CSV table of C-alpha atoms and ligand atoms in Angstrom, one decimal:
chain,number,residue,atom,x,y,z
E,21,MET,CA,0.0,0.0,0.0
E,22,GLU,CA,1.4,3.3,-1.0
E,23,GLY,CA,1.0,6.7,0.8
E,24,LYS,CA,-1.2,7.7,3.6
E,25,ARG,CA,-4.7,6.3,3.9
E,26,ILE,CA,-7.5,8.5,2.6
E,27,HIS,CA,-10.2,8.4,5.3
E,28,LEU,CA,-13.9,8.9,5.0
E,29,SER,CA,-14.3,12.1,7.0
E,30,PRO,CA,-11.2,12.7,9.2
E,31,PRO,CA,-11.0,15.6,11.6
E,32,ASN,CA,-9.4,18.8,10.2
E,33,LEU,CA,-7.5,20.7,12.9
E,34,ASP,CA,-4.5,23.1,12.8
E,35,HIS,CA,-2.7,25.8,14.7
E,36,VAL,CA,-6.1,27.6,15.4
E,37,GLU,CA,-7.2,24.7,17.7
E,38,ILE,CA,-3.7,24.4,19.2
E,39,GLU,CA,-3.9,28.1,20.2
E,40,GLN,CA,-7.3,27.6,21.7
E,41,LEU,CA,-6.1,24.7,23.7
E,42,THR,CA,-3.1,26.6,25.0
E,43,LYS,CA,-5.5,29.3,26.1
E,44,VAL,CA,-7.7,26.8,27.9
E,45,VAL,CA,-4.8,25.2,29.7
E,46,GLU,CA,-3.3,28.6,30.7
E,47,GLY,CA,-6.7,29.8,31.9
E,48,GLY,CA,-6.9,26.7,34.1
E,49,TRP,CA,-10.5,25.8,33.2
E,50,VAL,CA,-9.8,22.1,32.5
E,51,ALA,CA,-13.3,21.0,33.7
E,52,PRO,CA,-16.8,20.7,32.5
E,53,VAL,CA,-17.2,24.4,33.2
E,54,GLY,CA,-15.4,27.5,32.0
E,55,PRO,CA,-15.5,30.5,29.7
E,56,GLU,CA,-14.8,28.6,26.5
E,57,LEU,CA,-17.9,26.4,27.1
E,58,GLU,CA,-20.1,29.4,27.5
E,59,THR,CA,-18.6,31.2,24.4
E,60,PHE,CA,-18.9,28.0,22.4
E,61,GLU,CA,-22.6,27.7,23.2
E,62,LYS,CA,-23.2,31.4,22.5
E,63,GLN,CA,-21.3,31.4,19.1
E,64,LEU,CA,-23.0,28.2,18.0
E,65,CYS,CA,-26.4,29.8,18.8
E,66,GLU,CA,-25.5,32.8,16.7
E,67,ARG,CA,-24.3,30.8,13.8
E,68,LEU,CA,-27.3,28.5,13.7
E,69,ASP,CA,-30.0,30.8,14.8
E,70,PHE,CA,-30.6,28.7,17.9
E,71,PRO,CA,-32.5,30.2,20.9
E,72,HIS,CA,-30.5,28.1,23.4
E,73,PHE,CA,-27.9,25.3,23.1
E,74,VAL,CA,-26.5,23.0,25.9
E,75,ALA,CA,-23.1,21.6,25.0
E,76,LEU,CA,-22.8,17.9,26.1
E,77,ASN,CA,-20.3,15.2,25.8
E,78,SER,CA,-21.9,13.4,22.8
E,79,GLY,CA,-24.8,13.5,20.4
E,80,THR,CA,-26.2,10.4,22.0
E,81,ALA,CA,-26.3,12.2,25.3
E,82,ALA,CA,-28.1,15.0,23.6
E,83,LEU,CA,-30.8,12.7,22.2
E,84,HIS,CA,-31.1,11.1,25.6
E,85,MET,CA,-31.6,14.5,27.2
E,86,ALA,CA,-34.3,15.3,24.6
E,87,LEU,CA,-36.3,12.3,25.7
E,88,LYS,CA,-35.9,13.2,29.3
E,89,LEU,CA,-37.1,16.8,28.7
E,90,ALA,CA,-40.0,15.4,26.6
E,91,GLY,CA,-41.1,13.4,29.6
E,92,ILE,CA,-40.8,10.0,28.0
E,93,ARG,CA,-41.9,7.3,30.4
E,94,PRO,CA,-41.4,3.5,30.4
E,95,GLY,CA,-43.7,1.9,27.7
E,96,ASP,CA,-44.1,5.1,25.7
E,97,ARG,CA,-43.7,4.7,22.0
E,98,VAL,CA,-41.0,6.7,20.3
E,99,GLY,CA,-40.9,6.9,16.5
E,100,VAL,CA,-37.4,6.7,14.9
E,101,SER,CA,-36.1,6.7,11.3
E,102,THR,CA,-35.0,3.2,10.5
E,103,PHE,CA,-32.3,4.4,8.1
E,104,THR,CA,-29.9,6.0,10.6
E,105,PHE,CA,-27.2,5.4,13.2
E,106,CYS,CA,-28.3,3.3,16.3
E,107,ALA,CA,-28.2,6.2,18.8
E,108,SER,CA,-31.7,7.5,18.4
E,109,ALA,CA,-33.2,4.0,19.0
E,110,ASN,CA,-30.8,3.3,21.9
E,111,VAL,CA,-31.9,6.3,23.8
E,112,ALA,CA,-35.5,5.2,23.7
E,113,ILE,CA,-34.3,1.9,25.3
E,114,TYR,CA,-32.4,3.9,28.0
E,115,GLU,CA,-35.8,5.2,29.1
E,116,GLN,CA,-37.6,1.8,28.7
E,117,ALA,CA,-39.6,3.3,25.9
E,118,VAL,CA,-40.5,1.3,22.7
E,119,PRO,CA,-38.9,2.3,19.4
E,120,VAL,CA,-41.1,2.2,16.4
E,121,PHE,CA,-39.2,2.3,13.1
E,122,PHE,CA,-40.3,4.3,10.0
E,123,GLU,CA,-39.3,3.5,6.5
E,124,SER,CA,-37.5,6.1,4.3
E,125,GLU,CA,-38.9,8.0,1.4
E,126,LYS,CA,-36.9,8.1,-1.8
E,127,ILE,CA,-36.7,11.9,-2.2
E,128,THR,CA,-34.5,12.6,0.8
E,129,TRP,CA,-33.8,9.0,2.1
E,130,ASN,CA,-35.3,10.2,5.4
E,131,LEU,CA,-38.4,9.4,7.4
E,132,ASP,CA,-41.5,9.2,5.1
E,133,PRO,CA,-44.1,11.8,6.2
E,134,GLN,CA,-46.9,10.0,4.4
E,135,LEU,CA,-46.2,6.8,6.4
E,136,LEU,CA,-46.2,8.9,9.6
E,137,ASP,CA,-49.5,10.5,8.8
E,138,ASP,CA,-51.1,7.1,8.0
E,139,PHE,CA,-49.7,5.6,11.2
E,140,LEU,CA,-50.9,8.4,13.5
E,141,LYS,CA,-54.4,8.2,12.1
E,142,LYS,CA,-54.7,4.7,13.7
E,143,SER,CA,-52.1,4.8,16.5
E,144,THR,CA,-50.0,7.0,18.8
E,145,LEU,CA,-46.5,8.1,19.5
E,146,LYS,CA,-45.2,10.1,22.4
E,147,ALA,CA,-42.2,11.5,20.6
E,148,LEU,CA,-40.6,11.2,17.1
E,149,ILE,CA,-36.9,11.4,16.4
E,150,VAL,CA,-36.2,12.3,12.7
E,151,THR,CA,-32.6,12.1,11.4
E,152,HIS,CA,-31.4,14.3,8.6
E,153,LEU,CA,-29.2,11.6,7.2
E,154,TYR,CA,-25.8,12.4,5.6
E,155,GLY,CA,-26.7,16.0,5.9
E,156,MET,CA,-29.8,16.0,3.7
E,157,PRO,CA,-32.7,17.7,5.4
E,158,ALA,CA,-35.8,15.5,5.9
E,159,GLN,CA,-39.2,16.9,4.9
E,160,ILE,CA,-39.3,18.3,8.4
E,161,ARG,CA,-42.0,20.9,7.9
E,162,GLU,CA,-44.5,18.3,6.7
E,163,ILE,CA,-43.4,16.0,9.5
E,164,ARG,CA,-43.8,18.8,12.1
E,165,SER,CA,-47.3,19.7,11.0
E,166,ILE,CA,-48.3,16.0,11.3
E,167,CYS,CA,-46.8,15.8,14.7
E,168,GLU,CA,-48.6,19.0,15.8
E,169,GLN,CA,-51.9,17.6,14.7
E,170,HIS,CA,-51.4,14.5,16.9
E,171,GLY,CA,-49.6,15.9,19.9
E,172,VAL,CA,-46.3,14.2,19.2
E,173,THR,CA,-43.1,15.8,20.5
E,174,LEU,CA,-40.7,16.2,17.6
E,175,ILE,CA,-36.9,15.9,17.9
E,176,GLU,CA,-34.4,16.4,15.1
E,177,ASP,CA,-31.3,14.3,15.0
E,178,ALA,CA,-29.1,16.8,13.2
E,179,ALA,CA,-25.9,15.0,14.2
E,180,GLU,CA,-24.8,14.7,10.5
E,181,ALA,CA,-26.6,17.9,9.3
E,182,LEU,CA,-24.9,20.8,10.9
E,183,GLY,CA,-25.2,23.8,8.5
E,184,ALA,CA,-27.9,22.2,6.3
E,185,GLU,CA,-30.8,24.4,5.4
E,186,ILE,CA,-34.4,24.4,4.2
E,187,GLU,CA,-35.3,27.6,2.4
E,188,GLY,CA,-32.6,29.5,4.2
E,189,HIS,CA,-33.5,28.2,7.7
E,190,GLN,CA,-30.9,26.2,9.6
E,191,VAL,CA,-31.7,22.6,10.3
E,192,GLY,CA,-32.2,22.1,14.0
E,193,ASN,CA,-34.7,24.9,14.2
E,194,PHE,CA,-37.7,22.9,13.0
E,195,ALA,CA,-38.6,20.9,16.1
E,196,LYS,CA,-38.8,21.4,19.9
E,197,TYR,CA,-35.4,19.7,20.3
E,198,ALA,CA,-32.4,19.1,18.1
E,199,ALA,CA,-29.4,17.0,18.8
E,200,LEU,CA,-25.9,17.8,17.3
E,201,SER,CA,-22.8,15.7,17.4
E,202,PHE,CA,-19.1,16.8,17.3
E,203,ASN,CA,-17.7,13.3,17.1
E,204,GLY,CA,-14.4,12.9,15.3
E,205,ASN,CA,-16.0,12.2,11.9
E,206,LYS,CA,-18.6,14.9,11.9
E,207,ILE,CA,-18.3,18.1,9.9
E,208,LEU,CA,-17.3,20.0,13.0
E,209,THR,CA,-15.5,18.1,15.7
E,210,THR,CA,-14.4,18.4,19.3
E,211,GLY,CA,-13.0,14.9,19.3
E,212,GLY,CA,-16.2,13.7,21.0
E,213,GLY,CA,-19.1,15.9,22.0
E,214,GLY,CA,-22.5,17.1,21.0
E,215,GLY,CA,-25.3,19.1,22.4
E,216,LEU,CA,-29.0,19.9,22.5
E,217,ARG,CA,-30.9,22.9,21.1
E,218,VAL,CA,-33.8,23.8,23.3
E,219,GLU,CA,-36.4,26.6,23.0
E,220,SER,CA,-36.4,28.3,26.4
E,221,GLN,CA,-34.1,29.4,29.2
E,222,GLU,CA,-36.1,27.2,31.5
E,223,GLU,CA,-35.4,24.1,29.4
E,224,TYR,CA,-31.7,25.1,29.1
E,225,ARG,CA,-31.5,25.1,32.9
E,226,ARG,CA,-33.3,21.8,33.2
E,227,CYS,CA,-31.0,20.2,30.7
E,228,LEU,CA,-27.9,21.6,32.4
E,229,TYR,CA,-29.2,20.3,35.7
E,230,LEU,CA,-29.9,16.8,34.5
E,231,SER,CA,-26.6,16.6,32.6
E,232,SER,CA,-24.6,17.7,35.6
E,233,GLN,CA,-25.7,14.9,37.9
E,234,ALA,CA,-28.8,16.8,39.0
E,235,LYS,CA,-27.0,18.7,41.6
E,236,GLY,CA,-29.5,20.6,43.8
E,237,ALA,CA,-29.5,24.2,44.7
E,238,HIS,CA,-28.2,23.5,48.2
E,239,LYS,CA,-24.6,24.2,48.8
E,240,TYR,CA,-23.3,20.6,49.2
E,241,TYR,CA,-24.2,17.4,47.4
E,242,SER,CA,-27.9,17.3,47.5
E,243,HIS,CA,-29.7,15.2,44.9
E,244,GLU,CA,-33.5,14.9,44.5
E,245,GLU,CA,-33.3,13.2,41.1
E,246,VAL,CA,-31.1,10.8,39.2
E,247,GLY,CA,-28.8,12.9,36.9
E,248,TYR,CA,-26.2,12.2,34.3
E,249,ASN,CA,-22.6,13.1,33.8
E,250,TYR,CA,-23.1,14.5,30.3
E,251,ARG,CA,-21.7,18.0,30.3
E,252,MET,CA,-19.0,18.9,27.7
E,253,SER,CA,-15.5,19.6,29.0
E,254,ASN,CA,-14.3,23.2,28.6
E,255,VAL,CA,-11.2,21.8,27.0
E,256,LEU,CA,-13.2,20.4,24.1
E,257,ALA,CA,-15.3,23.6,23.9
E,258,GLY,CA,-11.9,25.3,23.2
E,259,ILE,CA,-11.4,23.0,20.2
E,260,GLY,CA,-15.0,23.7,19.2
E,261,LEU,CA,-14.3,27.4,19.1
E,262,GLY,CA,-11.4,26.8,16.7
E,263,GLN,CA,-13.6,24.6,14.5
E,264,LEU,CA,-16.5,27.0,14.5
E,265,SER,CA,-14.3,29.7,13.1
E,266,LYS,CA,-13.7,27.5,10.0
E,267,PHE,CA,-17.2,26.2,9.8
E,268,ASP,CA,-18.2,28.1,6.6
E,269,ALA,CA,-15.1,27.0,4.8
E,270,PHE,CA,-15.8,23.4,5.9
E,271,LEU,CA,-19.3,23.6,4.6
E,272,GLU,CA,-18.1,24.9,1.2
E,273,LYS,CA,-15.5,22.2,1.0
E,274,LYS,CA,-18.0,19.4,1.7
E,275,ARG,CA,-20.3,20.7,-0.9
E,276,SER,CA,-17.5,21.1,-3.5
E,277,VAL,CA,-16.3,17.5,-2.8
E,278,TYR,CA,-19.8,16.3,-3.6
E,279,GLN,CA,-19.9,18.5,-6.8
E,280,ILE,CA,-16.6,17.1,-8.1
E,281,TYR,CA,-17.7,13.5,-7.5
E,282,ARG,CA,-21.1,14.1,-9.1
E,283,ASP,CA,-19.7,16.0,-12.1
E,284,THR,CA,-17.1,13.3,-12.8
E,285,LEU,CA,-19.0,10.1,-11.9
E,286,SER,CA,-22.4,10.8,-13.2
E,287,VAL,CA,-21.1,9.9,-16.6
E,288,PHE,CA,-21.0,6.3,-15.3
E,289,PRO,CA,-24.3,4.6,-16.1
E,290,GLY,CA,-25.9,3.2,-13.0
E,291,PHE,CA,-24.3,5.6,-10.4
E,292,GLU,CA,-27.0,7.6,-8.7
E,293,PHE,CA,-26.5,10.6,-6.4
E,294,LEU,CA,-28.9,12.0,-3.8
E,295,GLU,CA,-30.0,15.3,-5.4
E,296,GLU,CA,-31.4,18.2,-3.3
E,297,PRO,CA,-35.1,18.7,-3.5
E,298,ALA,CA,-36.2,22.3,-4.2
E,299,GLY,CA,-35.5,24.4,-1.1
E,300,HIS,CA,-33.2,21.8,0.6
E,301,LYS,CA,-29.6,22.5,1.0
E,302,SER,CA,-27.5,19.5,2.3
E,303,ASN,CA,-24.2,20.0,4.1
E,304,ARG,CA,-23.0,17.0,2.0
E,305,TRP,CA,-21.4,15.5,5.1
E,306,LEU,CA,-20.6,12.4,3.1
E,307,THR,CA,-21.0,11.9,-0.6
E,308,CYS,CA,-23.1,8.8,-1.2
E,309,ILE,CA,-23.7,6.8,-4.4
E,310,VAL,CA,-26.3,4.2,-5.1
E,311,ILE,CA,-25.6,1.7,-7.8
E,312,SER,CA,-28.5,0.7,-10.0
E,313,GLU,CA,-28.3,-3.1,-10.3
E,314,GLU,CA,-30.3,-3.1,-13.5
E,315,VAL,CA,-27.7,-0.9,-15.2
E,316,VAL,CA,-24.4,-2.2,-13.9
E,317,GLU,CA,-23.7,-5.5,-12.0
E,318,LEU,CA,-21.3,-4.0,-9.5
E,319,ALA,CA,-21.8,-4.4,-5.8
E,320,PRO,CA,-21.0,-1.6,-3.4
E,321,THR,CA,-18.7,-4.1,-1.5
E,322,ASP,CA,-16.7,-4.6,-4.8
E,323,VAL,CA,-16.1,-0.9,-4.8
E,324,ILE,CA,-15.3,-0.6,-1.1
E,325,GLU,CA,-12.8,-3.5,-1.3
E,326,ALA,CA,-11.2,-2.2,-4.5
E,327,LEU,CA,-10.7,1.2,-2.9
E,328,ASP,CA,-9.5,-0.3,0.3
E,329,LYS,CA,-6.7,-2.1,-1.6
E,330,HIS,CA,-5.4,1.3,-2.5
E,331,ASN,CA,-5.7,2.7,1.0
E,332,ILE,CA,-8.9,4.6,0.3
E,333,GLU,CA,-11.7,4.3,2.9
E,334,ALA,CA,-15.2,4.0,1.5
E,335,ARG,CA,-18.1,2.5,3.5
E,336,PRO,CA,-21.5,1.0,3.1
E,337,LEU,CA,-24.5,3.2,4.0
E,338,TRP,CA,-26.1,2.8,7.4
E,339,LYS,CA,-27.7,-0.6,8.0
E,340,PRO,CA,-31.3,0.0,8.8
E,341,LEU,CA,-32.2,-0.3,12.4
E,342,HIS,CA,-35.0,-2.8,11.9
E,343,LEU,CA,-32.5,-5.2,10.4
E,344,GLN,CA,-30.2,-5.0,13.5
E,345,PRO,CA,-30.3,-8.2,15.6
E,346,VAL,CA,-30.8,-6.0,18.7
E,347,TYR,CA,-34.0,-4.5,17.3
E,348,SER,CA,-35.4,-7.6,15.5
E,349,GLU,CA,-38.6,-7.5,17.6
E,350,ALA,CA,-39.4,-3.9,16.9
E,351,THR,CA,-42.2,-2.7,14.7
E,352,LEU,CA,-41.4,-1.3,11.2
E,353,VAL,CA,-43.9,1.1,9.6
E,354,GLY,CA,-43.7,0.8,5.8
E,355,SER,CA,-43.1,-2.1,3.6
E,356,ASP,CA,-41.3,-1.0,0.4
E,357,ASN,CA,-37.8,-1.8,1.7
E,358,THR,CA,-36.5,1.6,0.6
E,359,ALA,CA,-33.9,1.7,3.5
E,360,GLU,CA,-32.8,-1.8,2.9
E,361,ASN,CA,-32.3,-1.2,-0.8
E,362,LEU,CA,-30.3,1.9,-0.2
E,363,TYR,CA,-28.2,-0.1,2.3
E,364,THR,CA,-27.5,-3.0,-0.1
E,365,ARG,CA,-26.9,-0.8,-3.1
E,366,GLY,CA,-25.2,2.2,-1.7
E,367,PHE,CA,-21.8,3.3,-0.4
E,368,CYS,CA,-20.1,6.5,0.7
E,369,LEU,CA,-16.9,8.0,-0.5
E,370,PRO,CA,-14.1,9.9,1.2
E,371,SER,CA,-15.5,13.3,1.9
E,372,GLY,CA,-13.1,15.0,4.2
E,373,THR,CA,-12.7,18.8,4.4
E,374,SER,CA,-8.9,18.3,3.8
E,375,LEU,CA,-9.3,15.9,0.8
E,376,SER,CA,-7.9,18.4,-1.7
E,377,LYS,CA,-5.8,16.9,-4.6
E,378,LYS,CA,-6.2,13.4,-3.3
E,379,ILE,CA,-9.7,13.3,-4.7
E,380,SER,CA,-8.2,12.5,-8.1
E,381,ASN,CA,-6.7,9.3,-6.6
E,382,VAL,CA,-10.2,8.3,-5.5
E,383,LEU,CA,-11.7,9.1,-8.9
E,384,LEU,CA,-9.0,7.2,-10.7
E,385,ARG,CA,-9.5,4.1,-8.6
E,386,LEU,CA,-13.3,4.4,-9.1
E,387,PHE,CA,-12.8,4.5,-12.9
E,388,TRP,CA,-10.6,1.3,-12.7
E,389,THR,CA,-13.1,-0.4,-10.5
E,390,TYR,CA,-16.1,0.6,-12.6
E,391,PHE,CA,-14.6,-0.4,-16.0
E,392,GLY,CA,-12.5,-3.3,-14.7
E,393,VAL,CA,-14.8,-5.1,-12.4
E,394,GLY,CA,-18.2,-3.8,-13.1
E,395,VAL,CA,-18.6,-3.9,-16.8
E,396,PHE,CA,-16.6,-7.0,-17.2
E,397,PHE,CA,-18.6,-9.0,-14.7
E,398,SER,CA,-21.9,-7.8,-16.1
E,399,VAL,CA,-21.0,-9.1,-19.5
E,400,ALA,CA,-19.4,-12.3,-18.3
E,401,PRO,CA,-19.9,-13.5,-14.7
E,402,PRO,CA,-17.0,-15.6,-13.4
E,403,PRO,CA,-17.3,-19.4,-13.6
E,404,GLY,CA,-19.3,-20.7,-10.7
E,405,GLY,CA,-21.8,-17.8,-11.2
E,406,ARG,CA,-21.3,-15.5,-8.3
E,407,ASN,CA,-24.6,-14.1,-7.2
E,408,ILE,CA,-23.5,-10.6,-6.3
E,409,SER,CA,-26.6,-9.5,-4.4
E,410,SER,CA,-26.6,-12.4,-2.0
E,411,TRP,CA,-22.8,-12.4,-1.7
E,412,ASN,CA,-23.0,-8.8,-0.9
E,413,ARG,CA,-25.5,-9.3,2.0
E,414,SER,CA,-23.8,-12.2,3.6
E,415,SER,CA,-20.4,-10.5,3.6
E,416,ARG,CA,-21.6,-7.8,5.9
V,19,LIG,C1,-22.9,10.5,15.0
V,19,LIG,C2,-24.3,10.3,15.1
V,19,LIG,C3,-25.0,10.3,16.4
V,19,LIG,C4,-24.3,10.2,17.7
V,19,LIG,O1,-23.4,11.1,18.0
V,19,LIG,P1,-22.3,10.8,19.1
V,19,LIG,O2,-21.7,12.1,19.3
V,19,LIG,O3,-21.3,9.8,18.4
V,19,LIG,O4,-22.9,10.2,20.3
V,19,LIG,C5,-26.4,10.3,16.4
V,19,LIG,N1,-27.1,10.2,15.2
V,19,LIG,C6,-26.5,10.2,14.0
V,19,LIG,C7,-27.3,10.1,12.8
V,19,LIG,C8,-25.1,10.2,13.9
V,19,LIG,O5,-24.5,10.2,12.7
């Protein structure tokens, strides 16, 4: 293997973060409290038009806090997009609630509003967590109005969608709560971290209280409720401030990476991209491609393995939650297998904000894979007749 590995979405830090860290250490606020933490929350609110934001130690913690604030009780049903990362279903389990999975629509790959509407005409949910997957906003306005009609508390999982917009409005502002993540692979990183957008000062205080071990107002160690140790460290908030100063540049970079892939690869028959519906602006966190099996007999795993041989990291799309062994008993609303089809036919490409010239390596390898493996096998399958779609599934 030659050269350094090209990762999917690596962190992008430089002297700006080092200077911030130096300031934090010299200031002595190496704790889950301090001036950087407050400034980070404030600047994030300004940039994203959030009324209030509580910085926490992960996006998962933020989703958990959203369910706490929404008053979820054991046995309550919480709707979740099936096509997403496991965190939003896991937090329902933390509260002994029951996750109900919803299929994706084809337009945005996110939770299908029509299915939600049909479901709520016959049944109920206490809350709904909608993910804006890969940075593409869901049809959140439609979803919000359905939730309002049926008294369902709406939560946005905007972990992957920081900076995405619908008609000029920042994602994260369309629901009562929105969770962000600053994990290492996200568009803006603090190494690990996240936070929750809330609407009022009162909810801000409540979230801060619950995420700081529910320390009472008394001077020493008084607890009336079970709390959590979820607060972000001031050290990480320092990194976050550095990252935030480059956020617009990162966004532009992500979108231009997508544009280069799309302009170059859409000449390959059978490679499909997720286009933005009118009014939707994705942050293009990861560039995803779906291979149309009818057009080219090339499995995403073929592409992923071929790139891996040349030290390039590509990955499958998220495996739908209703297909996860841990959630095999859960209900799935919708039966057209959209999420499963995306999972078996899709993959994501290196989309780092520091990708620069290396993108040509990725493109070159994709050309080789496409014309070497794809077209060849579609004309003449190897002896023994490899069934690509079943091979593809069993190899995951
Ligand atoms: C990353 C991610 C999370 C969780 O964030 P962490 O900070 O890793 O806990 C939640 N939902 C989605 C869709 C994510 O991609």
